[in-house]
XYZ file of C-alpha atoms in Angstrom:
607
model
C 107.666 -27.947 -5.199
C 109.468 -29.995 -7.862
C 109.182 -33.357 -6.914
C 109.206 -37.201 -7.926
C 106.202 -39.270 -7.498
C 105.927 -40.518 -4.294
C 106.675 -43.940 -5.259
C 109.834 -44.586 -7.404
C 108.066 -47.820 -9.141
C 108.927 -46.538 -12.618
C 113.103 -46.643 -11.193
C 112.328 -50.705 -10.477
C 110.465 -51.259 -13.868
C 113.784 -49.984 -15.531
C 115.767 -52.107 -13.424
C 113.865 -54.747 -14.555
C 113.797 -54.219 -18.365
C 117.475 -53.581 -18.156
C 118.087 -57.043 -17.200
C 116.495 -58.290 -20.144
C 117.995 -56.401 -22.748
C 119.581 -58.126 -25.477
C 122.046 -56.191 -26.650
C 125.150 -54.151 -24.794
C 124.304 -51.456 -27.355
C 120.745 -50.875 -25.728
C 122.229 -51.154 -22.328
C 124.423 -48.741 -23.253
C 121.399 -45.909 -24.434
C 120.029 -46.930 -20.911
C 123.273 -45.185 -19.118
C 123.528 -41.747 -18.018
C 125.463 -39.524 -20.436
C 129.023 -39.794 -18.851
C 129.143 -43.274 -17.681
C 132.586 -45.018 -18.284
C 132.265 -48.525 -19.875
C 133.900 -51.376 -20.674
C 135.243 -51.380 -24.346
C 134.985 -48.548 -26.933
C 131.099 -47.688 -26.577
C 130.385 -44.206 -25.855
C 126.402 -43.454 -23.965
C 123.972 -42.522 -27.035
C 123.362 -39.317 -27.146
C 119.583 -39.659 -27.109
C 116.854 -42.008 -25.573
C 113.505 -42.841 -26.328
C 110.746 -42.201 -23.464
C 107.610 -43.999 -23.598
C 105.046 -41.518 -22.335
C 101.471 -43.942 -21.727
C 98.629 -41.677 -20.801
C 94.615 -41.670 -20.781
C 92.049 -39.620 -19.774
C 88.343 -39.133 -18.471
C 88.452 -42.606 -16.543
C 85.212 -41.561 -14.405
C 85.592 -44.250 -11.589
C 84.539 -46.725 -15.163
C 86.426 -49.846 -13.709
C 84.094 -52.723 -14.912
C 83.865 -52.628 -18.871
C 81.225 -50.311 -19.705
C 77.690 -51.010 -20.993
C 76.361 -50.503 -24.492
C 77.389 -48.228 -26.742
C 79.289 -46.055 -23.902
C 82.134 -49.495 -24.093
C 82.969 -49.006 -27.728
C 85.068 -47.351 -29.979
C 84.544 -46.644 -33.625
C 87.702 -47.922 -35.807
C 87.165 -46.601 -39.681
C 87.992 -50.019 -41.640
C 90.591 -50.105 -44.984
C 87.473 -50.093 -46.833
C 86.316 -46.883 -45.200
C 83.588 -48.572 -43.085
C 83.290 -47.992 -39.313
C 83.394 -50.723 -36.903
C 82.357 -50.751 -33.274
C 84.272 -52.385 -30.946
C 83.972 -53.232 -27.305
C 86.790 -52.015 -25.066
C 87.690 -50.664 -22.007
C 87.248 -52.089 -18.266
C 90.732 -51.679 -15.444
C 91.079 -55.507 -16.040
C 92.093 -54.763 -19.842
C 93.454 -51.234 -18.892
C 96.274 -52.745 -16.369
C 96.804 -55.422 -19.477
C 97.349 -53.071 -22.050
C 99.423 -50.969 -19.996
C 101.783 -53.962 -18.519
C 102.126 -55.085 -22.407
C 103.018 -51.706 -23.797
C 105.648 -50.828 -21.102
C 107.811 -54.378 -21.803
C 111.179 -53.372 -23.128
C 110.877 -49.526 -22.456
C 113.073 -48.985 -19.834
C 112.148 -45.530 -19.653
C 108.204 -45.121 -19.473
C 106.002 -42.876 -17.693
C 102.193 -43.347 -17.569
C 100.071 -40.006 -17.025
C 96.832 -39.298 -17.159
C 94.449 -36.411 -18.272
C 92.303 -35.874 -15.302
C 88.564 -36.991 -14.755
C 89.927 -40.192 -12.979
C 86.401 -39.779 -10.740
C 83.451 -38.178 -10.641
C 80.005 -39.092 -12.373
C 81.427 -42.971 -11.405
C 79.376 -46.037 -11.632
C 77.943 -47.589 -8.254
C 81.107 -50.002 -7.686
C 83.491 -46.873 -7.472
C 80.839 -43.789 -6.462
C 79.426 -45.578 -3.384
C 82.765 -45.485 -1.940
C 83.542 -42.351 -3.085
C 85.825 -43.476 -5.368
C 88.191 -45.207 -3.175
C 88.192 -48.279 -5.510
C 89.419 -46.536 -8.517
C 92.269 -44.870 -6.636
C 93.400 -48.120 -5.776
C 92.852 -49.389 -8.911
C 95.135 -46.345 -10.362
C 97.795 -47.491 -7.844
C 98.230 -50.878 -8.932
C 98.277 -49.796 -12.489
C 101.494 -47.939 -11.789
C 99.743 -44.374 -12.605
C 102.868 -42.000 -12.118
C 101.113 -38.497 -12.533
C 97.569 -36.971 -13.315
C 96.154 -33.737 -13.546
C 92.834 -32.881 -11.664
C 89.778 -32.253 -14.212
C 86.231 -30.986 -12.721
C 85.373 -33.923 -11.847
C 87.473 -34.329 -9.460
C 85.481 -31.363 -7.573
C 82.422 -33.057 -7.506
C 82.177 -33.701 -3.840
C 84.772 -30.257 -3.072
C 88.380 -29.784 -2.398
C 88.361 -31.301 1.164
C 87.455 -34.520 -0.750
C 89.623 -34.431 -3.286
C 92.727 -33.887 -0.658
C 91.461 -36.871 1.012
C 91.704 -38.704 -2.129
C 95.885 -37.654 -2.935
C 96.655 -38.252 1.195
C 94.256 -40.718 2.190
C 91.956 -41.404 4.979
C 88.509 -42.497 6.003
C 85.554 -40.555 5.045
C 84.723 -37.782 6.856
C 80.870 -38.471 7.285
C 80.645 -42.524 6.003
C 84.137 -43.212 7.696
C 86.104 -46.314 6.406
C 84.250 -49.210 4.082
C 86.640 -52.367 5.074
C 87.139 -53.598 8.691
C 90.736 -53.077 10.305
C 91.485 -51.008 6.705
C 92.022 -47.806 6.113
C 92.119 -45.669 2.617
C 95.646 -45.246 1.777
C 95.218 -42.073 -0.601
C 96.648 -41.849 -4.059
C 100.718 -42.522 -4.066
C 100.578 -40.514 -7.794
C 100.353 -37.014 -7.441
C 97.029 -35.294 -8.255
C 98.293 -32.093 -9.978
C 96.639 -28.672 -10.185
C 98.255 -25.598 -10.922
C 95.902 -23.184 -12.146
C 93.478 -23.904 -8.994
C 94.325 -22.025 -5.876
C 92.777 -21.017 -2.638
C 90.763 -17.701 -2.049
C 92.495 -17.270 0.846
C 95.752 -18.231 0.777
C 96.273 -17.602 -2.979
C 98.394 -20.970 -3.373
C 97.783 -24.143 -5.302
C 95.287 -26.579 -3.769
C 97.883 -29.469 -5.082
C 100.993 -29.689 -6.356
C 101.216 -27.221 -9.695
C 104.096 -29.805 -10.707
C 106.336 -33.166 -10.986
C 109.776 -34.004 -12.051
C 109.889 -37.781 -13.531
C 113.553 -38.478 -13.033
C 115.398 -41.559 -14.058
C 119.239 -42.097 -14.834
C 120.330 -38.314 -15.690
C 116.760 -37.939 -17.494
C 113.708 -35.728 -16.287
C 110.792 -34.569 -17.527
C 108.944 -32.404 -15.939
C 104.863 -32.646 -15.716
C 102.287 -29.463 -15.410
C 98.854 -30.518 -14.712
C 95.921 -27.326 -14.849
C 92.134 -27.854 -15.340
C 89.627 -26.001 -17.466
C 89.420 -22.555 -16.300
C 85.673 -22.979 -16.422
C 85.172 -25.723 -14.089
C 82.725 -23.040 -12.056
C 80.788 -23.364 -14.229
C 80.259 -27.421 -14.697
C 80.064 -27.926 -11.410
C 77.849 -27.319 -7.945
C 78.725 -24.339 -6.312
C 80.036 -26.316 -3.255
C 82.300 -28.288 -5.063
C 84.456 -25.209 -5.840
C 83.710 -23.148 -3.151
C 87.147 -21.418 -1.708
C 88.539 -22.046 -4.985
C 89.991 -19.990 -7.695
C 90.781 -21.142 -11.161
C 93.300 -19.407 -13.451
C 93.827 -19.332 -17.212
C 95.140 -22.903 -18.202
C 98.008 -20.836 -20.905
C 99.267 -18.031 -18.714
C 99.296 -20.773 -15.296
C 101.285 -23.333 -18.023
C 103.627 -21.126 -19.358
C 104.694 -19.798 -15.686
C 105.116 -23.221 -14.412
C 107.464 -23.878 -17.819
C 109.230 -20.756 -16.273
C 109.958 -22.008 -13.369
C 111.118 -25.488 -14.119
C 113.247 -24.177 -17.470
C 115.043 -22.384 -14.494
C 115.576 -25.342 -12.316
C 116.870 -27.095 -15.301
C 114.408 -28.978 -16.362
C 114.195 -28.875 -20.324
C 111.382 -31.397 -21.030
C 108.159 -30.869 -19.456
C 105.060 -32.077 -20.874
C 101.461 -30.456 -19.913
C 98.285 -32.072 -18.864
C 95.613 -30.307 -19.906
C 92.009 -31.286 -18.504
C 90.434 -29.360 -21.770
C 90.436 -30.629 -24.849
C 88.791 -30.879 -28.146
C 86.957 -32.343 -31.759
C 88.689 -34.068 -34.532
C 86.644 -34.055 -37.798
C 85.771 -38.052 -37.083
C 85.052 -39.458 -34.484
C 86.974 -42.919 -35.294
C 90.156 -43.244 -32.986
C 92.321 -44.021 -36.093
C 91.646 -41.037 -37.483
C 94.303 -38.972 -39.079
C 93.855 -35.620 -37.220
C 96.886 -34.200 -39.373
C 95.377 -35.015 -42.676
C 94.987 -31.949 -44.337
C 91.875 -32.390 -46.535
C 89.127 -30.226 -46.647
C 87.045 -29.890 -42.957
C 89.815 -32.090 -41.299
C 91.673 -31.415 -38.401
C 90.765 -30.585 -34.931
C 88.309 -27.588 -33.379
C 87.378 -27.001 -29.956
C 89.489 -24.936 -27.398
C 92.353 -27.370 -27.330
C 93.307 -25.654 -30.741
C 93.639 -21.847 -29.108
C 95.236 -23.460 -25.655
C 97.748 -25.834 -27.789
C 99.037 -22.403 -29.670
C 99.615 -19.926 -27.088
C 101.773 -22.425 -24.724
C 105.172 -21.709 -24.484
C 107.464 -23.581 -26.597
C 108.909 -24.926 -23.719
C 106.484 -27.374 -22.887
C 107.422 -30.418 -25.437
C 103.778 -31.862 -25.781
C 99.953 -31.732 -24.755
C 97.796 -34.346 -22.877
C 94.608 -33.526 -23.091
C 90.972 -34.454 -22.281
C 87.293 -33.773 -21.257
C 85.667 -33.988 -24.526
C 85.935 -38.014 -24.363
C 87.281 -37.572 -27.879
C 90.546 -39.960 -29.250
C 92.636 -38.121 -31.175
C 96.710 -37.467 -31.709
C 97.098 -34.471 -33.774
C 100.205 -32.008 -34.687
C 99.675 -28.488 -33.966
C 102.481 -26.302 -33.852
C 103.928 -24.225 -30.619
C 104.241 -20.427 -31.092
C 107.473 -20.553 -32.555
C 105.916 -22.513 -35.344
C 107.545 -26.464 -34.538
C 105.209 -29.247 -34.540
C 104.045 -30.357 -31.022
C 102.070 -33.465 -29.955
C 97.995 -33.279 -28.937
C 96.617 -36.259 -27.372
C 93.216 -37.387 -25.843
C 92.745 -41.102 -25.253
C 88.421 -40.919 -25.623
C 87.094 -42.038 -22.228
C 85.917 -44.429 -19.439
C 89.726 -46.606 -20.479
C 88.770 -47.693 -23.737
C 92.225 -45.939 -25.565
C 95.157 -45.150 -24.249
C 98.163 -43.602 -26.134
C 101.780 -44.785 -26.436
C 103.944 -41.567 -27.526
C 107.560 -41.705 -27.933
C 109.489 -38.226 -26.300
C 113.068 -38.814 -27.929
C 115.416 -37.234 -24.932
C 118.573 -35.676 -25.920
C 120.849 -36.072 -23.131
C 122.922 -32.991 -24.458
C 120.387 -30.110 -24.741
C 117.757 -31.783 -21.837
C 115.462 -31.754 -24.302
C 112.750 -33.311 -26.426
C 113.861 -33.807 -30.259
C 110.284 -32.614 -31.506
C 108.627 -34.086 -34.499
C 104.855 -34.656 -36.133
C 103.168 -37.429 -35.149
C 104.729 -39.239 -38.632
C 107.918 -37.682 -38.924
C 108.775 -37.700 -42.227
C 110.867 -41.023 -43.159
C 110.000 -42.918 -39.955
C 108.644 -46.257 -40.042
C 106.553 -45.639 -36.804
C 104.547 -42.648 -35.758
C 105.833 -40.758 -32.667
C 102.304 -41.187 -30.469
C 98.922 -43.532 -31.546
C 96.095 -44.552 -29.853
C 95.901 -48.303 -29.081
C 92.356 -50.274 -28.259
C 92.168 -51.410 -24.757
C 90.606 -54.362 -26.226
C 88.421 -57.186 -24.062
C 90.331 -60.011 -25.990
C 93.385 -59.722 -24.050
C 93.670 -61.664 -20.616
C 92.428 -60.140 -17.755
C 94.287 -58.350 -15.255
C 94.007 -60.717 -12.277
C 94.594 -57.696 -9.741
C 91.957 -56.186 -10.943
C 89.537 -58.946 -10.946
C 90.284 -59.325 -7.067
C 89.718 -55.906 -6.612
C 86.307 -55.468 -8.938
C 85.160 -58.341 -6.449
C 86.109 -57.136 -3.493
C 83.744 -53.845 -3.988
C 81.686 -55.601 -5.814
C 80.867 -57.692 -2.588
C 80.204 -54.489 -0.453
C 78.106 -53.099 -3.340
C 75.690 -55.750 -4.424
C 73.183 -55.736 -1.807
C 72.449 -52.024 -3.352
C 73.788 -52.692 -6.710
C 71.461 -55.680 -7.393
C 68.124 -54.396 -6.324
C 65.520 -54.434 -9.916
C 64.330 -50.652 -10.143
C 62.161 -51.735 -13.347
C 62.270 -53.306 -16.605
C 62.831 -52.463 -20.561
C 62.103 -53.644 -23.463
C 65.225 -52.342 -25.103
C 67.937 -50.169 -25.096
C 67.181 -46.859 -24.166
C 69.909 -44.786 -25.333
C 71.722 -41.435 -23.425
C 74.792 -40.900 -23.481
C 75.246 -42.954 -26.944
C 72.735 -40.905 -28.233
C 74.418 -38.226 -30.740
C 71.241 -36.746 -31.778
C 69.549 -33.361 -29.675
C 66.769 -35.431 -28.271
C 67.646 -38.239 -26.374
C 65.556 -40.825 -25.465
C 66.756 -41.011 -22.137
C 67.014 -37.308 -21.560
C 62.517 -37.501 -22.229
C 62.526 -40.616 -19.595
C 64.655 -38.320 -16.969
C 62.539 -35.515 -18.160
C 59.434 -37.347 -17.631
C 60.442 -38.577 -14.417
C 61.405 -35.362 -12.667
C 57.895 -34.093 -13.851
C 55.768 -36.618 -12.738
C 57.681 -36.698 -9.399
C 57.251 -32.768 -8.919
C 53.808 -31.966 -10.348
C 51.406 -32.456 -7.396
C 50.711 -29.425 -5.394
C 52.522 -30.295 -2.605
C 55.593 -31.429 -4.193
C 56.165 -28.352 -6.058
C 53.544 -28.039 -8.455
C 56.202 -28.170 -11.516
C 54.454 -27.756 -15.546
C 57.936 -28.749 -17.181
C 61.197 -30.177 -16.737
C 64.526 -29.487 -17.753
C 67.488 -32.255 -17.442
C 70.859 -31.242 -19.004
C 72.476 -33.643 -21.244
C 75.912 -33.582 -19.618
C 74.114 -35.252 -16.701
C 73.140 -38.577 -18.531
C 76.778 -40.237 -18.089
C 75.346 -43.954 -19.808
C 72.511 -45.625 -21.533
C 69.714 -47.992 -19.800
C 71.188 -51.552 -21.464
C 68.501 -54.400 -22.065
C 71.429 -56.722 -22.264
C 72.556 -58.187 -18.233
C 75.501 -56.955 -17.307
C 74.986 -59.164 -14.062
C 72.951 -62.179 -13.006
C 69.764 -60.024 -13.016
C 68.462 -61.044 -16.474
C 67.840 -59.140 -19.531
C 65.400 -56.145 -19.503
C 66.010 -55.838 -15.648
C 67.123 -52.458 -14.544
C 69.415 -52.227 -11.206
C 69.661 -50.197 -9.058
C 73.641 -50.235 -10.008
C 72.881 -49.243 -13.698
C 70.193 -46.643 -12.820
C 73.291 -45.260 -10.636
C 75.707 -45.160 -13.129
C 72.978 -43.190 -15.254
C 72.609 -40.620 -12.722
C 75.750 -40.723 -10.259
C 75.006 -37.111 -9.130
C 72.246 -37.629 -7.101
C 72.017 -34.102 -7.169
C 68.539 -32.985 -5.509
C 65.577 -31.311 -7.538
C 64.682 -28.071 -7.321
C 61.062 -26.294 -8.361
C 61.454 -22.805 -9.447
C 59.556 -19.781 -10.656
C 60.378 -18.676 -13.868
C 58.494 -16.671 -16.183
C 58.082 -17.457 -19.511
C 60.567 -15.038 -21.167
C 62.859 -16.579 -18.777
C 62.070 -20.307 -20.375
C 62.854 -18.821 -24.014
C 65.915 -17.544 -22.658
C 67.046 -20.658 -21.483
C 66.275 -22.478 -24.206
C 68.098 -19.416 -26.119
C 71.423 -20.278 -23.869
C 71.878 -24.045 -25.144
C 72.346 -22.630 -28.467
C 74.453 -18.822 -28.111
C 76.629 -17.231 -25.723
C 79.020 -19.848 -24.131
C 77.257 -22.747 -25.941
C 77.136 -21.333 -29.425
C 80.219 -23.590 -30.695
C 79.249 -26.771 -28.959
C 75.084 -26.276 -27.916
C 74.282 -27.781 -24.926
C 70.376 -28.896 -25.649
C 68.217 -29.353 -22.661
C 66.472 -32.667 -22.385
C 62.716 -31.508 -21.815
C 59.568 -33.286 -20.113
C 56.211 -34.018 -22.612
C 54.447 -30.791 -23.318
C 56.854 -28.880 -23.845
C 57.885 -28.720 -27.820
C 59.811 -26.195 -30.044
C 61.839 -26.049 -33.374
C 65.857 -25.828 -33.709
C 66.494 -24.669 -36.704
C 70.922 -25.076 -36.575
C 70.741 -23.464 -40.225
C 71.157 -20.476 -38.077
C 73.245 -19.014 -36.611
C 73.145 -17.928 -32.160
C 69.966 -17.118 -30.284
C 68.518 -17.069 -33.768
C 68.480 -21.105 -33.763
C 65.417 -21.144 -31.923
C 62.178 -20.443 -33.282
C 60.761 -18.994 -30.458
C 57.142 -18.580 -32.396
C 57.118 -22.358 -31.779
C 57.892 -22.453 -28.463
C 54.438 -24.453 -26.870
C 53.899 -26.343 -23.584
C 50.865 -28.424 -23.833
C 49.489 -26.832 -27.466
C 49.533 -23.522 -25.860
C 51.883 -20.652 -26.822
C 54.758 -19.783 -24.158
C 53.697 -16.239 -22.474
C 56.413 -13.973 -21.548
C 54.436 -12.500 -18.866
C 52.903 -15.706 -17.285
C 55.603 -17.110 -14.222
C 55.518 -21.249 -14.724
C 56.327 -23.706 -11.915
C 59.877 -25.312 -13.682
C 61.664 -28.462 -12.067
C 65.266 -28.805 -12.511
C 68.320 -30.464 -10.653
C 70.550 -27.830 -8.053
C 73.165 -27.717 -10.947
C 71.015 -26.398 -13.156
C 69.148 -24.247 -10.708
C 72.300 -22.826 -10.040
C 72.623 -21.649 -13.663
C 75.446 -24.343 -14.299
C 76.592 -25.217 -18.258
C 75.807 -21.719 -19.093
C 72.389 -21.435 -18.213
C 71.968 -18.234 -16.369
C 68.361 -17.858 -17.091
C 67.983 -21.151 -15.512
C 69.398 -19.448 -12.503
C 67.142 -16.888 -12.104
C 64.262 -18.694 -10.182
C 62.525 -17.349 -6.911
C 60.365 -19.201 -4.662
C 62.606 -22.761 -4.764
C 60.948 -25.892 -3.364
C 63.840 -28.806 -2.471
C 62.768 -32.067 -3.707
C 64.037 -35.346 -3.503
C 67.114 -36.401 -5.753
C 66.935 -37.302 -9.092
C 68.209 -40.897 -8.836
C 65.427 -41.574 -6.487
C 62.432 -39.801 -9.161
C 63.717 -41.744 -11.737
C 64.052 -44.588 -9.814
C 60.085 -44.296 -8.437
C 59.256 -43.538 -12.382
C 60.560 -46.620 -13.498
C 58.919 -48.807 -10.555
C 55.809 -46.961 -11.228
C 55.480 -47.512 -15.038
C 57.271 -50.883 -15.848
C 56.925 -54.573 -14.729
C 58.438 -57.913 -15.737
C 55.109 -58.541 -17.973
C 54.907 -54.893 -19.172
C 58.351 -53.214 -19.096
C 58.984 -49.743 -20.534
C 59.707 -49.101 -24.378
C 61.788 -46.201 -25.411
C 60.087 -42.805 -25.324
C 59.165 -41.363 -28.496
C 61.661 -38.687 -29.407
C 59.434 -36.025 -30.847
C 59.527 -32.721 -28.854
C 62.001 -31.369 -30.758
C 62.019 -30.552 -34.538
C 65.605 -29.703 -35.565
C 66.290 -28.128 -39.139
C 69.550 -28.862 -39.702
C-alpha cells in the first residue's frame, strides 16, 4: 500500500527552488546520486530534508481567543511571556516562509486536524479545514481520536470526499472534494475485515530520495470517545503496529521512515523554547510518549507526536541506544516545527543526531511561533470568509453577556470556572421533575475546548457571548443524560479522576454547586480523596442512598476512565449541552446585568 501522496505538489515546489539556487554546488546536492554532470562535480553524498509538521489543529482556523491563542516563550531573563499566535492565515505564512530554499521539504502533521472545531469549521463538518489543509500543501497526517468524533464513515468521507450524508453539500453547484493528503491509520482496523480503515503508510519520494511515513493513533481512543464514533473499529498497540509497518517498508527498501504518533507527552515547562534535553534536576519529558519513543524499532528515524497540546523537541534514544527526534508542535496552529532529516543517499538513511548535535551551529528540529505579525495568508482570508458567510446568521446570534473572562480551557488549576458555569447549567436544566429530576452534575474537563472571552472577536461588542463562541466551548453537542447512581457509586467516580487510568495525569470532574469535597494530591491514588468530606448540599454522601446524577452520553458511557460513571440505570435523554448552557446564559445574564465568573470554591485541594 506504499504510496505517494496523491498530489505530487512537493515534486513542483522543488522544481521551483531549484531554479533559484545560487550556486551549481547546491544544484548539484539536489541531483540523484549517479547523475553525470558537466565538469568535475560529483552528487553529494547527503541532503538535507526539511520535515515541517504540527499537530492538534482542531478545525482552529481563525486565530484563537484568549488565553487558548498564546504561547508562553521563557525570556533571557528567565521571565515568561505570552504571545498571541496561531490562526490558518499565519499557519499557510509560516509554512510558505520556512519551505523557501528547501528543495526537499515535506510538511506532516500529528493528527487531531478536526474534531471539538469551532463553529466556522464544525458546522460543516469540517469541510473548511480540509480545504484549508489542502491549500497549505499538507503532504501526510496521521488520524488522532478526534478524527472519530462523528465515526469512521465520516472520516472516509473526509480523505475521498463527498457531500454529507444527512446535511448533503453546503455550496451551490459545489461539491466536497475530500482531502488530496492521505489520512493515515495503521493501528485502526475493521472488526470485520481485520484491515486498516486507511492507509497504514506513505512513501514521500523525490529525486532518488524517500522517506517513508507511519501514522497510528492512541490505542485508547475507545476510551475518549462516544461509543459510535468507534464502533466496528479495532485499535492496536501504537509500538508493535509501528515497528511492523518499519518491517515492511525496510523490506521494500525504504530506509527512512519517520512515525506519526497521535500520543504524546509533558516536558518539565510548559514554554515552547524549552530545552527538553537539559539534563537538570526534574527536566525532561514524562507522559507515555517516553515508553512509546523507546520501544520503536530503530528503524523508524524520528517521532511526531501529539494530543497533549504540549510544544516540545526532545532527544530520547531508540532501543539500540542512538539519539532520535520527539516533536509536538502545542495546538490549535500556534507552533509548528522545522526539523532537518540529513539523507544519505548511500545507506537510504537518516544520519541521526540530538536535537544540538554537538559542534553544529543550528539545532536539527525547533519549534517556531506562528506569529500574528506576519502578513496574512490571502487564501486563507478568502476562504475564512467564504464560511464565515454561511456561518454568521448562527454564528452571530448573542446567547448572553459577561463581565469578564471566564476561563476553561486556560484554566490550569482543578476547578475551573467554566467547568462550575457548565456544571451549573446542566443542573439547572435537569433538576425539575420532569426533566430528570438531577441533584448534581458532572462535566469532564476534556470537554471545555476554550474560554468565554469578554474581548469581541467579531462586531458583536465586548461582553457579548455568540452563539459561535458558546460553540467553540462546547463543539460536542453531545446530549445529557440523568442517571441513577448511588452514592458509593459518586465516591467512586470521584475516586477514578485521581487512580487507575488517571493516576499520572487526574482527570478532575467539573461539579455543579452543592456538591463539595477535599483533594488532598499529597497522596498518593484513590487515597487523594477525602471521602469523609465528600457533601452535597451540607449533607454527608450516603453509600446506600441512589441520587438522580446528570452527565453528558460520553460520560454516561463511562468515557476518560470513568467506569463508575457508567454504571447508571434508569437514563432519562435530555437535551444537548450546548443548548443548557446556552438557555443558562440567556436565563441569568443581560446587557445591564451580565454574568461574573463563578466562584471557584467546591473544591479544596491540598497540594
Amino acid at each position: 500500500m506504499s504510496a505517494t501522496p496523491q498530489k505530487n505538489r512537493a515534486s513542483r515546489r522543488v522544481l521551483a527552488a531549484a531554479a533559484g539556487l545560487a550556486t551549481v554546488g547546491a544544484l548539484v546536492a539536489a541531483m540523484p546520486a549517479g547523475a553525470q554532470e558537466q565538469g568535475h562535480h560529483t552528487p553529494a553524498r547527503t541532503v538535507d530534508v526539511q520535515l515541517l509538521s504540527f499537530n492538534d489543529l482542531h478545525g482552529n482556523l481563525e486565530p484563537p481567543a484568549g488565553s487558548a491563542g498564546t504561547v508562553t516563550e521563557t525570556q533571557p531573563d528567565g521571565t515568561a511571556k505570552a504571545i498571541p499566535a496561531g490562526g490558518v492565515e499565519y499557519l499557510a505564512s509560516s509554512l510558505r516562509t520556512a519551505r523557501k530554499g528547501h528543495p526537499y521539504s515535506i510538511t506532516a502533521a500529528g493528527g487531531d486536524m478536526v474534531g471539538a472545531s469551532p463553529l466556522l469549521s464544525g458546522l460543516f463538518h469540517d469541510e473548511p479545514t480540509i480545504e484549508a489543509l489542502n491549500k497549505i500543501d499538507l503532504d501526510v497526517t496521521t488520524v488522532g481520536n478526534h478524527e472519530f468524533d462523528e465515526g469512521a464513515t465520516e472520516l472516509a468521507r473526509l480523505q475521498n470526499g463527498g457531500c454529507h450524508q444527512v446535511e448533503g453539500c453546503y455550496e451551490k453547484d459545489k461539491k466536497f472534494e475530500g482531502a488530496d493528503f492521505p489520512y493515515l491509520a495503521a493501528n485502526v482496523t475493521s472488526e470485520k475485515t481485520g484491515a486498516p480503515i486507511l492507509k497504514p503508510y506513505t512513501v514521500w519520494k523525490k529525486n532518488g530520495v524517500k522517506i517513508g511515513f507511519i501514522g497510528v493513533t492512541l490505542e485508547g481512543t475507545p476510551n475518549i470517545v462516544t461509543a459510535n464514533g468507534v464502533k466496528g473499529l479495532k485499535f492496536h498497540d501504537e509500538i508493535e503496529t509501528i515497528n511492523k509497518y518499519a518491517k515492511k517498508l525496510d523490506r521494500q527498501g525504504v530506509k527512512s521512515i519517520v512515525a506519526l504518533i497521535h500520543e504524546g507527552g509533558a516536558p518539565a515547562s510548559t514554554a515552547y523554547n524549552y530545552d527538553c534535553d537539559s539534563s537538570g534536576a526534574g527536566d525532561g519529558i514524562s507522559g507515555p510518549i517516553t515508553d512509546i519513543a523507546k520501544g520503536i524499532t530503530p528503524k523508524v528515524d524520528a517521532l511526531v507526536t501529539g494530543h497533549t497540546h504540549q510544544a516540545y523537541v526532545c532527544t530520547i534514544p531508540d532501543p539500540a541506544g542512538n539519539p532520535r527526534m520527539v516533536t509536538s508542535a502545542s495546538s490549535f496552529g500556534k507552533l509548528y516545527t522545522d526539523t532537518t532529516l540529513t539523507y544519505d543517499r548511500r545507506t537510504k538513511d537518516i544520519v541521526r543526531t540530538s536535537v544540538k548535535s554537538a559542534g553544529a551551529s543550528n539545532p536539527k528540529a525547533a519549534n517556531h511561533i506562528v506569529s500574528r505579525d506576519q502578513p496574512k495568508a490571502t487564501d486563507m482570508t478568502a476562504l475564512i470568509a467564504r464560511w464565515n458567510a454561511l456561518a454568521a446568521p448562527i454564528a452571530n446570534k448573542p446567547q448572553g453577556y459577561i463581565t469578564s473572562d471566564i476561563n476553561g480551557r486556560g484554566s490550569t488549576a482543578p476547578e475551573k470556572p467554566l467547568g462550575n458555569l457548565i456544571a451549573d447549567a446542566q443542573l439547572e436544566g435537569l433538576a425539575p421533575a420532569d426533566k430528570g429530576g438531577a441533584v448534581v452534575a458532572f462535566m469532564n474537563p476534556g470537554g471545555i475546548r476554550a474560554d468565554l472571552v469578554h474581548k469581541a472577536t467579531g462586531s458583536e461588542g465586548d461582553g457579548v457571548v455568540t452563539y459561535g463562541e458558546s460553540f467553540t466551548v462546547q463543539p460536542f453537542t453531545n446530549m445529557m443524560n440523568v442517571v441513577d447512581l448511588t452514592g458509593a457509586q459518586l465516591i467512586s467516580a470521584l475516586q477514578q479522576q485521581v487512580s487507575g487510568s488517571n493516576e499520572a495525569s487526574p482527570k478532575i470532574l467539573q461539579v455543579s454547586k452543592g456538591l463539595t469535597y477535599t483533594l488532598d494530591m499529597t497522596k498518593a491514588g484513590a487515597a487523594r480523596v477525602a471521602t469523609d468530606t465528600i457533601k452535597l448540599n451540607g449533607a454527608a454522601i450516603d453509600p446506600a442512598k441512589t441520587y438522580r446524577v446528570a452527565m453528558n452520553e460520553f460520560l454516561a458511557g463511562g468515557g476518560d476512565g470513568f467506569a463508575a460513571l457508567g454504571q447508571g440505570t434508569n437514563k432519562l435523554v435530555g437535551p444537548s449541552d450546548l443548548d443548557l448552557f446556552n438557555a443558562y446564559l440567556a436565563a441569568h445574564s443581560t446587557a445591564a446585568a451580565p454574568l461574573a465568573p463563578p466562584a471557584t470554591d467546591r473544591i479544596t485541594v491540598i497540594k
